[in-house]
Coordinates of C-alpha atoms in Angstrom, one line a residue:
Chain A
X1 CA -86.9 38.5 -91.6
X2 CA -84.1 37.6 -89.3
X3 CA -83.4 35.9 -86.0
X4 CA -82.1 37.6 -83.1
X5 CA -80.8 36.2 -79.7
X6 CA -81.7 37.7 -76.4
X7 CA -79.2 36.9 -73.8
X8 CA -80.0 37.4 -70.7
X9 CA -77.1 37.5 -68.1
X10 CA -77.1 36.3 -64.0
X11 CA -73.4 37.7 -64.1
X12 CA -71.2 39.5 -66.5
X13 CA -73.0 42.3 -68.3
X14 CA -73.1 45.9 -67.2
X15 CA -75.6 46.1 -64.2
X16 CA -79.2 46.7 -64.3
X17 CA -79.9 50.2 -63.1
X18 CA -82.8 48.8 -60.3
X19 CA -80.4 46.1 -59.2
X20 CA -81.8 44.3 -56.4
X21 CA -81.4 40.7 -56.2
X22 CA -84.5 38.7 -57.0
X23 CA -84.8 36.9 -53.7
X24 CA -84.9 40.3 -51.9
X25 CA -88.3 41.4 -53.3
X26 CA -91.8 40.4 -52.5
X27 CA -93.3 37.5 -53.9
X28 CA -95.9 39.1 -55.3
X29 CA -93.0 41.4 -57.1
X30 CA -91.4 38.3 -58.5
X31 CA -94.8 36.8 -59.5
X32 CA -95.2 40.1 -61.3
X33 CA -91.7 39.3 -63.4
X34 CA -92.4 35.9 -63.8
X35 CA -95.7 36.9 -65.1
X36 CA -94.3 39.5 -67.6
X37 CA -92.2 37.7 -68.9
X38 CA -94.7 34.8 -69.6
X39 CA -97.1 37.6 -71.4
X40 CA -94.4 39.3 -73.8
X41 CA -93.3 35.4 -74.7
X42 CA -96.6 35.1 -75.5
X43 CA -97.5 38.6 -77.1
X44 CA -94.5 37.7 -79.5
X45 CA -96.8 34.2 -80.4
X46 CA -98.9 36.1 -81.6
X47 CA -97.2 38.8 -83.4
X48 CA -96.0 35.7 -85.4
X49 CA -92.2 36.9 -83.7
X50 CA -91.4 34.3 -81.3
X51 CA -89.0 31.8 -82.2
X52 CA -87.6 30.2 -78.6
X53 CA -87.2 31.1 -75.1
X54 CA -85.5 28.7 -72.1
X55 CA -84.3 29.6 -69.1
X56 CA -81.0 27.9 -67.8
X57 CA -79.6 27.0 -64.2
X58 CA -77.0 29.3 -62.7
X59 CA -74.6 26.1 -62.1
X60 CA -72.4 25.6 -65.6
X61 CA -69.4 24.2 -65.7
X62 CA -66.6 24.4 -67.4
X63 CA -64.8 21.6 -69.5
X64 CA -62.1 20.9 -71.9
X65 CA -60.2 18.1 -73.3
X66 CA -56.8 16.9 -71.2
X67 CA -55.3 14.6 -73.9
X68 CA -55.2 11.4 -75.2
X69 CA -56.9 8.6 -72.6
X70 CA -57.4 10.9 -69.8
X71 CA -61.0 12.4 -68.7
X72 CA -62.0 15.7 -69.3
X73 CA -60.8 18.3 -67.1
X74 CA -63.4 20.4 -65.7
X75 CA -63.1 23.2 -63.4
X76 CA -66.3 22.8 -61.2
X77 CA -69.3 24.8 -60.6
X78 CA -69.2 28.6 -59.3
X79 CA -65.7 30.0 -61.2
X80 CA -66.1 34.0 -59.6
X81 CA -65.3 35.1 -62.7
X82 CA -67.1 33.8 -65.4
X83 CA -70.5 34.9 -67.3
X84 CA -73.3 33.4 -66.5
X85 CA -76.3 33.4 -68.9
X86 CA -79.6 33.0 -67.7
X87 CA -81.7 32.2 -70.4
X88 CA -82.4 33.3 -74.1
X89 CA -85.2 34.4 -76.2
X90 CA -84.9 33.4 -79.9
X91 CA -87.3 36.1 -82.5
X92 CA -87.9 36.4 -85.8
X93 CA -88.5 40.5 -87.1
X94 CA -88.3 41.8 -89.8
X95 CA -85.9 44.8 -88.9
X96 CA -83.0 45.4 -86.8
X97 CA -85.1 48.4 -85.4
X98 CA -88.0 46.1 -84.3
X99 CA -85.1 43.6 -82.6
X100 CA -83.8 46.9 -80.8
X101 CA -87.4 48.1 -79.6
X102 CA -88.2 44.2 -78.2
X103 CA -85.6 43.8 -76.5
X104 CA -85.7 47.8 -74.7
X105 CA -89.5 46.1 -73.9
X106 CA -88.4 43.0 -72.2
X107 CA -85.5 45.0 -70.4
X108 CA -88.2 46.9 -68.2
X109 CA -89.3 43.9 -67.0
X110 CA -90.6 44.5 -63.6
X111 CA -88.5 44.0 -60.3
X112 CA -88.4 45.6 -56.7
X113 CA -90.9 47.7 -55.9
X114 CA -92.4 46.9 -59.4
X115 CA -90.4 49.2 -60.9
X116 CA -88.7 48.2 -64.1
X117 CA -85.2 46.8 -63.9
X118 CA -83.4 48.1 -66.7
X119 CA -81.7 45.3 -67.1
X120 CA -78.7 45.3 -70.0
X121 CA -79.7 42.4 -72.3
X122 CA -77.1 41.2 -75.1
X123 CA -79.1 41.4 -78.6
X124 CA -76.8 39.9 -81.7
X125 CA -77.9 38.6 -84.7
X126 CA -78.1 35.1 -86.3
X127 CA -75.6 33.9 -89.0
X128 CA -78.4 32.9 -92.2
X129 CA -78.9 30.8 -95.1
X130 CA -76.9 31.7 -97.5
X131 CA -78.8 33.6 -100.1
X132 CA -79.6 32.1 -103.1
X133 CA -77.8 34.7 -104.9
X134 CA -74.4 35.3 -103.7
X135 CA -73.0 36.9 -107.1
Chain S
X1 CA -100.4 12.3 -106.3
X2 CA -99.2 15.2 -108.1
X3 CA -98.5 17.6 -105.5
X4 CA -97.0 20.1 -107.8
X5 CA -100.6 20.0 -109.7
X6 CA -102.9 20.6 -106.4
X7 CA -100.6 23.3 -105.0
X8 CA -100.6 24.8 -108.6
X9 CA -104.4 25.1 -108.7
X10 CA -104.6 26.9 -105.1
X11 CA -105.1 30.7 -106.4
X12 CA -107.5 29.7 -109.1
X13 CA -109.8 27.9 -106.3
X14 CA -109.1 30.1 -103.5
X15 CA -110.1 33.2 -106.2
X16 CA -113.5 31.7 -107.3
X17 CA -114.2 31.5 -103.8
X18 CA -113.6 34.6 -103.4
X19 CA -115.1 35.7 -106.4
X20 CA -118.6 34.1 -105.2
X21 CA -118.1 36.3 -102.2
X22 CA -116.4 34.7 -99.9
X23 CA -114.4 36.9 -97.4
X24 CA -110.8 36.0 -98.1
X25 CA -109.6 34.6 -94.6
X26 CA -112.7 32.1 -94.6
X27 CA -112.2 31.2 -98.8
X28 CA -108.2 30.3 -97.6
X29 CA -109.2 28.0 -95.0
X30 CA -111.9 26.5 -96.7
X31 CA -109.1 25.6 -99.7
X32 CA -106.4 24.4 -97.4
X33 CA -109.7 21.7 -96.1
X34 CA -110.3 20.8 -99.3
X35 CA -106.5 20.3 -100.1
X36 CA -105.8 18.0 -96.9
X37 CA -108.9 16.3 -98.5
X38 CA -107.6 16.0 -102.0
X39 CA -104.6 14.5 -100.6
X40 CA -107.0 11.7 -98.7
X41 CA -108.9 11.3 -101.4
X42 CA -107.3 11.5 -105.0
X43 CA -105.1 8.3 -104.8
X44 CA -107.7 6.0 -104.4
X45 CA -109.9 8.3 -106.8
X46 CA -108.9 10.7 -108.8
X47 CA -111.0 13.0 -110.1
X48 CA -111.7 13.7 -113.9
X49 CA -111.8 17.9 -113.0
X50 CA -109.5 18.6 -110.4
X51 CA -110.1 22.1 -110.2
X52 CA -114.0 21.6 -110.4
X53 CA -113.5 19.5 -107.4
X54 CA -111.6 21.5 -105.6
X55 CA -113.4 24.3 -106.2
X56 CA -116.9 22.0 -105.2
X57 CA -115.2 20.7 -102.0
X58 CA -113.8 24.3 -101.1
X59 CA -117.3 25.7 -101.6
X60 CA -118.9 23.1 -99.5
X61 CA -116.8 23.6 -96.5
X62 CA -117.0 27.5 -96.7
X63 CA -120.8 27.5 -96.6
X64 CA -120.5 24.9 -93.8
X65 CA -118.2 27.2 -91.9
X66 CA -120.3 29.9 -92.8
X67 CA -123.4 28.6 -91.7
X68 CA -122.2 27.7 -88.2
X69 CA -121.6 31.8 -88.0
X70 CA -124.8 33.4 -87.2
X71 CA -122.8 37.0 -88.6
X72 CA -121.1 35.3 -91.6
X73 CA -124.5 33.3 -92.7
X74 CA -126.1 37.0 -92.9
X75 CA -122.9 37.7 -94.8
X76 CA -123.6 35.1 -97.1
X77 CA -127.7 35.6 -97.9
X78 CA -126.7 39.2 -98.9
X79 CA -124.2 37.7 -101.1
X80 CA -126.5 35.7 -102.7
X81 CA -129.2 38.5 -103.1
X82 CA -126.7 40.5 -104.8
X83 CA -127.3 40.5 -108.4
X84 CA -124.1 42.3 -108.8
X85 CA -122.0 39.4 -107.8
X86 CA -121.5 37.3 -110.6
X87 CA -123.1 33.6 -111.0
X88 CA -120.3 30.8 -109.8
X89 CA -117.9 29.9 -113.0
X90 CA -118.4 32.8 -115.1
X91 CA -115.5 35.6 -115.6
X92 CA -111.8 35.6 -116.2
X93 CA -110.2 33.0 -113.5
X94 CA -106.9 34.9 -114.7
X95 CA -107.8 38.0 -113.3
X96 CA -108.8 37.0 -110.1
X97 CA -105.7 34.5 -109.7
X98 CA -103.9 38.1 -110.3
X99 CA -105.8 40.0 -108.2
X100 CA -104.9 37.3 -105.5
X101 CA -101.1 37.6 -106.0
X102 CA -101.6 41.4 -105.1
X103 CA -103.7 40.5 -102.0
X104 CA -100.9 38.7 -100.8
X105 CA -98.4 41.6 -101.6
X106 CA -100.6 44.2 -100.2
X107 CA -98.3 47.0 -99.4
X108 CA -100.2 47.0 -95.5
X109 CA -98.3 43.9 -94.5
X110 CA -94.7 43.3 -93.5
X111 CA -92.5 41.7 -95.8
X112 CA -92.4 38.4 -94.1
X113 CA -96.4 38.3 -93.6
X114 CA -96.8 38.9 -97.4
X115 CA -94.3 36.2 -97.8
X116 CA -95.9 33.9 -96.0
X117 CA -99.4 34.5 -97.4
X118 CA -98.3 34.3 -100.5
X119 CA -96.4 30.7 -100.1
X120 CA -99.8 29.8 -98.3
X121 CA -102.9 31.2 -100.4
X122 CA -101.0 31.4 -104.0
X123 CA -98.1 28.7 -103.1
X124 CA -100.8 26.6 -101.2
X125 CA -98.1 25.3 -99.3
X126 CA -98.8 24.1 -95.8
X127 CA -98.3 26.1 -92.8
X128 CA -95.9 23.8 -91.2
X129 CA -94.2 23.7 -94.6
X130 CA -93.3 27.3 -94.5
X131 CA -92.8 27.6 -90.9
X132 CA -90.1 24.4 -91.7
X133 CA -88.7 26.7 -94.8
X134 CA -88.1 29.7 -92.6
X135 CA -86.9 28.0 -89.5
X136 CA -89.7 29.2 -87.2
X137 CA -92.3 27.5 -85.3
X138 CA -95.3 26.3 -86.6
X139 CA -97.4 28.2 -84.2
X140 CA -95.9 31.4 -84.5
X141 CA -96.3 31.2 -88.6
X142 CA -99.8 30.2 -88.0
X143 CA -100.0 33.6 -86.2
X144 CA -98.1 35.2 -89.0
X145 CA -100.7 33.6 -91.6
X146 CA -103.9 34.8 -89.7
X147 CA -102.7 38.0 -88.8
X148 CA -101.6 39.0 -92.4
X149 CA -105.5 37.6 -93.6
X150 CA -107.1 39.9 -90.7
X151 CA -105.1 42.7 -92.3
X152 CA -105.9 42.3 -95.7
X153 CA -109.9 41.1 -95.0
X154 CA -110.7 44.6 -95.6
X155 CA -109.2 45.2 -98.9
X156 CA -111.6 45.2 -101.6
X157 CA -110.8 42.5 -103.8
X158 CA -111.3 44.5 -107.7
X159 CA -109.0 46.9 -107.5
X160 CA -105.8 47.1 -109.3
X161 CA -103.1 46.2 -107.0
X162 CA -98.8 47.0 -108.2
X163 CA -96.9 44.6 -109.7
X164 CA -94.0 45.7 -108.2
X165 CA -94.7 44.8 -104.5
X166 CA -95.7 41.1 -105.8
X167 CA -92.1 41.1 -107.4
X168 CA -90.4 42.3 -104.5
X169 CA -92.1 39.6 -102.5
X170 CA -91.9 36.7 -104.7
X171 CA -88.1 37.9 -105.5
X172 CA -87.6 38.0 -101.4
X173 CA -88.8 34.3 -101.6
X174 CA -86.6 33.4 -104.2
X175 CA -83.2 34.8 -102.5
X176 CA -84.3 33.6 -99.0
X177 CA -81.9 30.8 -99.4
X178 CA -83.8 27.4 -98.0
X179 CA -83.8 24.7 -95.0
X180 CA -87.2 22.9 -94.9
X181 CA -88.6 20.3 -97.3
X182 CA -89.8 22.9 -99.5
X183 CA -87.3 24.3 -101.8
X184 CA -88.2 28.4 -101.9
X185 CA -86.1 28.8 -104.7
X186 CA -88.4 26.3 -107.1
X187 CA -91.6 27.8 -105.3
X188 CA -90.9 31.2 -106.5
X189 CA -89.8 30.4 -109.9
X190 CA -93.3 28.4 -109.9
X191 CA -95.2 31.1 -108.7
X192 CA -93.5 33.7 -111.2
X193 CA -94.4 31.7 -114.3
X194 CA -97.9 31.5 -113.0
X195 CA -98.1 35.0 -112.7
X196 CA -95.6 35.5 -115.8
X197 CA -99.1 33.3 -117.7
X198 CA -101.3 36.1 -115.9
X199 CA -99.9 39.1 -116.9
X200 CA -98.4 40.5 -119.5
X201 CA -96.0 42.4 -118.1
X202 CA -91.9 42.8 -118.6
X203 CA -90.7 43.4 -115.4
X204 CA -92.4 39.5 -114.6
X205 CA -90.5 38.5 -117.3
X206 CA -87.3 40.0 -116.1
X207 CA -87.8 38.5 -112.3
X208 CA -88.5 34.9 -114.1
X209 CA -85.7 35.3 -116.4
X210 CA -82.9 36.6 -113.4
X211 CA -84.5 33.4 -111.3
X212 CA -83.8 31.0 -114.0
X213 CA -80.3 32.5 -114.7
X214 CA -79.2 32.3 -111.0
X215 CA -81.3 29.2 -110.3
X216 CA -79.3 27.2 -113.2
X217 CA -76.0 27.9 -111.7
X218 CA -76.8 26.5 -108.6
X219 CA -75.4 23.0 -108.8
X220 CA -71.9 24.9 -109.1
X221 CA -71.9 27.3 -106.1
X222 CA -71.2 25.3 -103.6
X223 CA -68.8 22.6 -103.4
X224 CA -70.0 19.4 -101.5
X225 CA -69.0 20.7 -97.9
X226 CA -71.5 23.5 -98.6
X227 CA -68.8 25.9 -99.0
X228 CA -69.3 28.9 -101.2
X229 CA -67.6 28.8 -104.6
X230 CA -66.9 32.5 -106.1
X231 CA -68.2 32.8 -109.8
X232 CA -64.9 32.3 -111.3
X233 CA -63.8 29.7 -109.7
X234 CA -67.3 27.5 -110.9
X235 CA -67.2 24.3 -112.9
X236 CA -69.3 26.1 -116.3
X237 CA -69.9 22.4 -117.3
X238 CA -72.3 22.3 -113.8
X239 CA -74.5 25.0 -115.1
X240 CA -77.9 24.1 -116.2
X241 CA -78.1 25.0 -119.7
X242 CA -81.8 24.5 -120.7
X243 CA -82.3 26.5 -118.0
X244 CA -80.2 29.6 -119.0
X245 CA -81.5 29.5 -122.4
X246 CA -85.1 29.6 -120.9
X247 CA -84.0 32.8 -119.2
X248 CA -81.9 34.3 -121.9
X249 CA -84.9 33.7 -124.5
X250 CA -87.5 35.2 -121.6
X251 CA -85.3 38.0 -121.4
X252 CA -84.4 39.2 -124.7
X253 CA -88.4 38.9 -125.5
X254 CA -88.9 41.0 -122.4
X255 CA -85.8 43.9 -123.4
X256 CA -87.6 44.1 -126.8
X257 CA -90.7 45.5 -125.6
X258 CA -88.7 48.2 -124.5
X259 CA -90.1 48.8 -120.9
X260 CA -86.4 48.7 -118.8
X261 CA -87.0 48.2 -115.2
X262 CA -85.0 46.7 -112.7
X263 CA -85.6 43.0 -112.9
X264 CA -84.8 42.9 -116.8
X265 CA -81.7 44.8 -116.1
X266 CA -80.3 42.8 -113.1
X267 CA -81.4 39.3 -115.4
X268 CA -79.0 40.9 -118.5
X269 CA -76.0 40.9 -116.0
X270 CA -77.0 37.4 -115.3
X271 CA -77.0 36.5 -118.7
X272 CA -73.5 38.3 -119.8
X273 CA -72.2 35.9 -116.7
X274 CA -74.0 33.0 -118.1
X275 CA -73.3 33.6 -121.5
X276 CA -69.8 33.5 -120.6
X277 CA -67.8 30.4 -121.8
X278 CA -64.8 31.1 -119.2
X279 CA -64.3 33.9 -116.4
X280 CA -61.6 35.4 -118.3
X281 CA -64.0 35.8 -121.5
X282 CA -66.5 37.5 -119.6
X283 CA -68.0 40.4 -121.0
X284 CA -67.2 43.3 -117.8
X285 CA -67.3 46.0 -120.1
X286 CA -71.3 45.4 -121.2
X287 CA -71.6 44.4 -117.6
X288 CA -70.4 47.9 -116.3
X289 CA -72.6 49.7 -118.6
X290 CA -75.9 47.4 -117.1
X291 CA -75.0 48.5 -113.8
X292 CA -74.9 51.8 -114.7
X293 CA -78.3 51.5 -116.5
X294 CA -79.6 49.8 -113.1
X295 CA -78.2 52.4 -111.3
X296 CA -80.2 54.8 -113.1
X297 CA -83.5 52.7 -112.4
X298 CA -82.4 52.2 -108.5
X299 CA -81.1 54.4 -105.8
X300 CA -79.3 50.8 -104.3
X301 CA -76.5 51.5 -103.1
X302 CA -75.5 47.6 -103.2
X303 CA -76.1 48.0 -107.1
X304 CA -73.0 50.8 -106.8
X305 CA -71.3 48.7 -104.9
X306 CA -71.5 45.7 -107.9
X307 CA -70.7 47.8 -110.0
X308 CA -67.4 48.7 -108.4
X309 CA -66.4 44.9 -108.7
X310 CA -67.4 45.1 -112.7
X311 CA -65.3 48.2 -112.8
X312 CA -62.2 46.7 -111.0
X313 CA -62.4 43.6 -113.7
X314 CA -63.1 45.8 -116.9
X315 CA -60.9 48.7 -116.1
X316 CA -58.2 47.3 -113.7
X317 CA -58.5 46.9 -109.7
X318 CA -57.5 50.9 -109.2
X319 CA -60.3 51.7 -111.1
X320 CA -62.7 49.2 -109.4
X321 CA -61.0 50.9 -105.7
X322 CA -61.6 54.7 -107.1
X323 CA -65.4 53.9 -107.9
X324 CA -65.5 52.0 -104.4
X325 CA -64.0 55.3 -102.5
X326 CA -67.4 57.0 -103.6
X327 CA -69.6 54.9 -101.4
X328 CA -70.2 54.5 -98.2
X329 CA -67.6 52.1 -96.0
X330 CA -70.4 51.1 -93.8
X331 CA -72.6 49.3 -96.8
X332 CA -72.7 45.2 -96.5
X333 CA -69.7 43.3 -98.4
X334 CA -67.8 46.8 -98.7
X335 CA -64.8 45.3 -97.0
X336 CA -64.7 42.2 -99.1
X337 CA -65.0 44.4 -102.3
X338 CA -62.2 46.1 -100.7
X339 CA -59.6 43.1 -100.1
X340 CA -60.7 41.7 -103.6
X341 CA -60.0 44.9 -105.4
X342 CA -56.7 45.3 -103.1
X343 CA -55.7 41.8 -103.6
X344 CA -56.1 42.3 -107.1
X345 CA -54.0 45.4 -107.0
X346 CA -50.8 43.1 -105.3
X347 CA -51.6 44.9 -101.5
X348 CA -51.9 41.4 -99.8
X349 CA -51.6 42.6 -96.3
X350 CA -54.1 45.0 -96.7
X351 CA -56.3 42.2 -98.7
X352 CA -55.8 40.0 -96.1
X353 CA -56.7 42.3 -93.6
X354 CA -60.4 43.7 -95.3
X355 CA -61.1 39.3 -95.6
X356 CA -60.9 39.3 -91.8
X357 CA -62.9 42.5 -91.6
X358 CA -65.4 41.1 -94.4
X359 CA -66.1 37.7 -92.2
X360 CA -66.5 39.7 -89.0
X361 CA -69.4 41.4 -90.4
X362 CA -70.7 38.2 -92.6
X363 CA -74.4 37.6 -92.0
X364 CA -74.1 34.0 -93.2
X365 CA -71.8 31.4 -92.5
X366 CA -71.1 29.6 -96.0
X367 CA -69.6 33.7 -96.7
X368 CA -68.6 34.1 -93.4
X369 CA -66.1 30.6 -93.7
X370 CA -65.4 31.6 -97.4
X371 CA -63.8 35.1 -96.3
X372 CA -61.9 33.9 -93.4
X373 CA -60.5 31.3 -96.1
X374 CA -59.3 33.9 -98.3
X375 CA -57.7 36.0 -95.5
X376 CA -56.1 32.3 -93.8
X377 CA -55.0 32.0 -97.9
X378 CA -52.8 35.6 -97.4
X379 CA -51.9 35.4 -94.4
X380 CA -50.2 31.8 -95.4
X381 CA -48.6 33.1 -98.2
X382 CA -47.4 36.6 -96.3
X383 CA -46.1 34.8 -93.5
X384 CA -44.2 32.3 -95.7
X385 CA -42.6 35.2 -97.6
X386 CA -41.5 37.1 -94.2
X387 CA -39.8 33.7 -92.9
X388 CA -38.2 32.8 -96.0

């Protein structure tokens, strides 16, 4: 029983072996990904696994604080070097192993030619509760 | 509207359902109807039986449900052409309420599906309640709750079941720390007397006794940021006394019987802590020789771990580091071990540098803030002696 976060990255992890950028496949390929990933969100329901999943726009910016009475500096959209997370999925297993073998399954998602993308997705572990006992 | 009471009476209803032959998945949802109706109903008029009328209202909406079922109402005719099954009310209610605890534990489900069944059909605790507890969505616990019945529907229901998975379960309920509106900890202490009334057994007693020990110290463990307190550092005068003399009493009745297991051994470490008037006065020396005796009942390696901790305070920190070298580096809380025992020993730089190892690999946050405390706390203090 603990939460894992999938990360799924547009930019900075290692890259997917069948790397082809999505608007270069067919439509019906990327209905075929959209559709997978709708099914394993919802094979997870049901499993009694699935915790959250949201997808996020490539734009982010960054921000930060420039002092007293002054807005916040922000560095606008598209820095070439930054990591950009795509979306998340949020589950709830009750090993490390099963977190492992979940995420290896949404990693073969589909992609050109319909062929999975082996795509590196980050998997790290939620900070708990404490326990009750500690001592 | 005692809710206690009603949540308290869900095993014994949900087993004389079962008992008159319902299938367990349909007798569980029956039960949680005739709770959301008790909670309708019962403040404007109590009843003079509440058990008789829950077990009346469950049986009412079973044989409705079961009659809409062309398969189930077959189900039931043969159930009532049995002259095996026994007539409604007679029998031991104990039994079954036992037999329904190791339904729940059945070693076929995961640990978090027997969990959750158990807060559900034994707890009686509402599905969004213990989605709520464990931080999940409502829908996906449903899922957990239904899949678990499916799994166990086939079980036969008369069988003897192990009363240590139903420990293990209701102790994994217990430690799960809590977040919803449902405090777990009280749950499993709740459902451990109830089964502690079923059975005679001293392993139940141990795993009520260790709850009530750890449970009464609770006030103290966390200062009011939520930060961990370590055991020494604890206000004793915080400590729930009634409550560790329940536990100490359970437990001595429960050593007496002379059936060691696990539960009553862990609970007598609890109770030398307890027992304890200040941190210096504790008793490591009995302490070592209970891990030792619980290291004899478990292969745990965290038990060898503890014990390198008692070790370090009853023979000296080099001690406590020699009995840690023997175990494996890679075990949980081995590098905080390590900086206590090191700090102990007057290595601060090493100390400080197993804390920041220790919160790196911290699973929670209260520990993982505590540790990065202690190695800030050396640091401070080694830096101010280099500048000085």
């Amino acid at each position: 029983m603990a939460k894992y976060l999938l990360l799924k990255h547009y930019r900075g992890a290692p890259e997917a072996v069948n790397c082809v950028p999505m608007d270069q496949w067919t439509p019906e390929e990327v209905t075929a990904h959209v559709q997978f990933m709708r099914d394993f969100a919802s094979r997870l329901e049901q499993t009694g696994e699935f915790v959250d999943a949201q997808a996020l726009a490539p734009e982010g910016t960054y921000v930060r604080y420039d002092g007293e009475g002054r807005p916040p500096v922000t560095d606008g959209p598209f820095p070439e070097t930054k990591d950009l997370i795509a979306g998340w999925m949020v589950i709830d297993v009750d090993s490390y192993e099963r977190a492992v073998e979940l995420a290896g399954e949404l990693s073969a998602a589909p992609g050109a030619g319909g062929e999975p993308i082996h795509e590196w997705l980050e998997l790290r572990p939620f900070l708990t509760e404490p326990p009750t006992v500690t001592e | 509207m005692d809710e206690v009471l009603l949540r308290s009476l869900t095993p014994g209803v949900l087993a004389v359902l079962v008992r008159r032959g319902a299938d367990f998945a349909a007798a569980e949802d029956a039960v949680q109807d005739a709770l959301v109706e008790a909670l309708r109903a019962w403040p404007a008029d109590p009843p003079h039986d509440p058990k008789g009328w829950l077990v009346t209202v469950a049986w009412r909406r079973f044989l409705d449900a079961a009659r809409a079922d062309a398969a189930r109402r077959r189900r039931e005719d043969a159930v009532s052409a049995d002259p095996a099954v026994p007539a409604p009310g007679s029998g031991a209610a104990v039994d079954d309420t036992l037999q329904l605890y190791f339904l729940c534990a059945h070693p076929s489900l995961t640990p978090s599906s027997a969990v959750a069944l158990t807060l559900r059909a034994v707890g009686g605790l509402t599905t969004r309640q213990i989605a709520d507890a464990y931080l999940v969505p409502e829908a996906t616990m449903a899922q957990r709750i239904s899949r678990a019945k499916r799994t166990v529907a086939g079980v036969r229901f008369d069988r003897p079941g192990d009363v240590a998975t139903v420990l293990r379960v209701l102790y994994l309920v217990f430690n799960e720390g809590y977040s919803g509106d449902v405090d777990l900890a009280v749950e499993a202490i709740r459902l451990t007397r109830q089964l502690a009334a079923a059975i005679d057994h001293p392993e139940v007693a141990g795993l009520l006794a260790l709850m009530l020990l750890h449970h009464a110290r609770r006030a103290a463990r966390t200062n009011p940021d939520g930060g961990l307190v370590p055991l020494a550092e604890q206000d004793r005068g915080r400590w729930d006394t009634s409550a560790i003399a329940e536990g100490v009493d359970i437990l001595q009745a429960a050593l007496a019987r002379d059936r060691l297991g696990e539960f009553q051994a862990q609970a007598a470490i609890a109770a030398l802590h307890a027992d304890a008037p200040t941190a210096e006065e504790t008793d490591w020396v009995q302490i070592v020789e209970w891990y030792d005796e619980l290291a004899r009942l478990t292969d745990n390696p965290v038990v060898r771990l503890n014990r390198a901790v008692a070790v370090g305070e009853a023979d000296g920190p080099r001690a406590g580091l020699a009995a840690l070298a023997e175990l494996d580096d890679s075990l949980p809380r081995y590098a905080a071990v390590a900086a206590y025992l090191h700090e102990r020993d007057g290595d601060l730089a090493t100390a400080a540098r197993r804390y920041a190892e220790a919160a790196r690999k911290a699973s929670n946050l209260a520990e993982r803030d505590h540790l990065t405390r202690q190695a800030a706390r050396l640091n401070t203090r080694l830096n101010a002696g280099r500048s000085r």
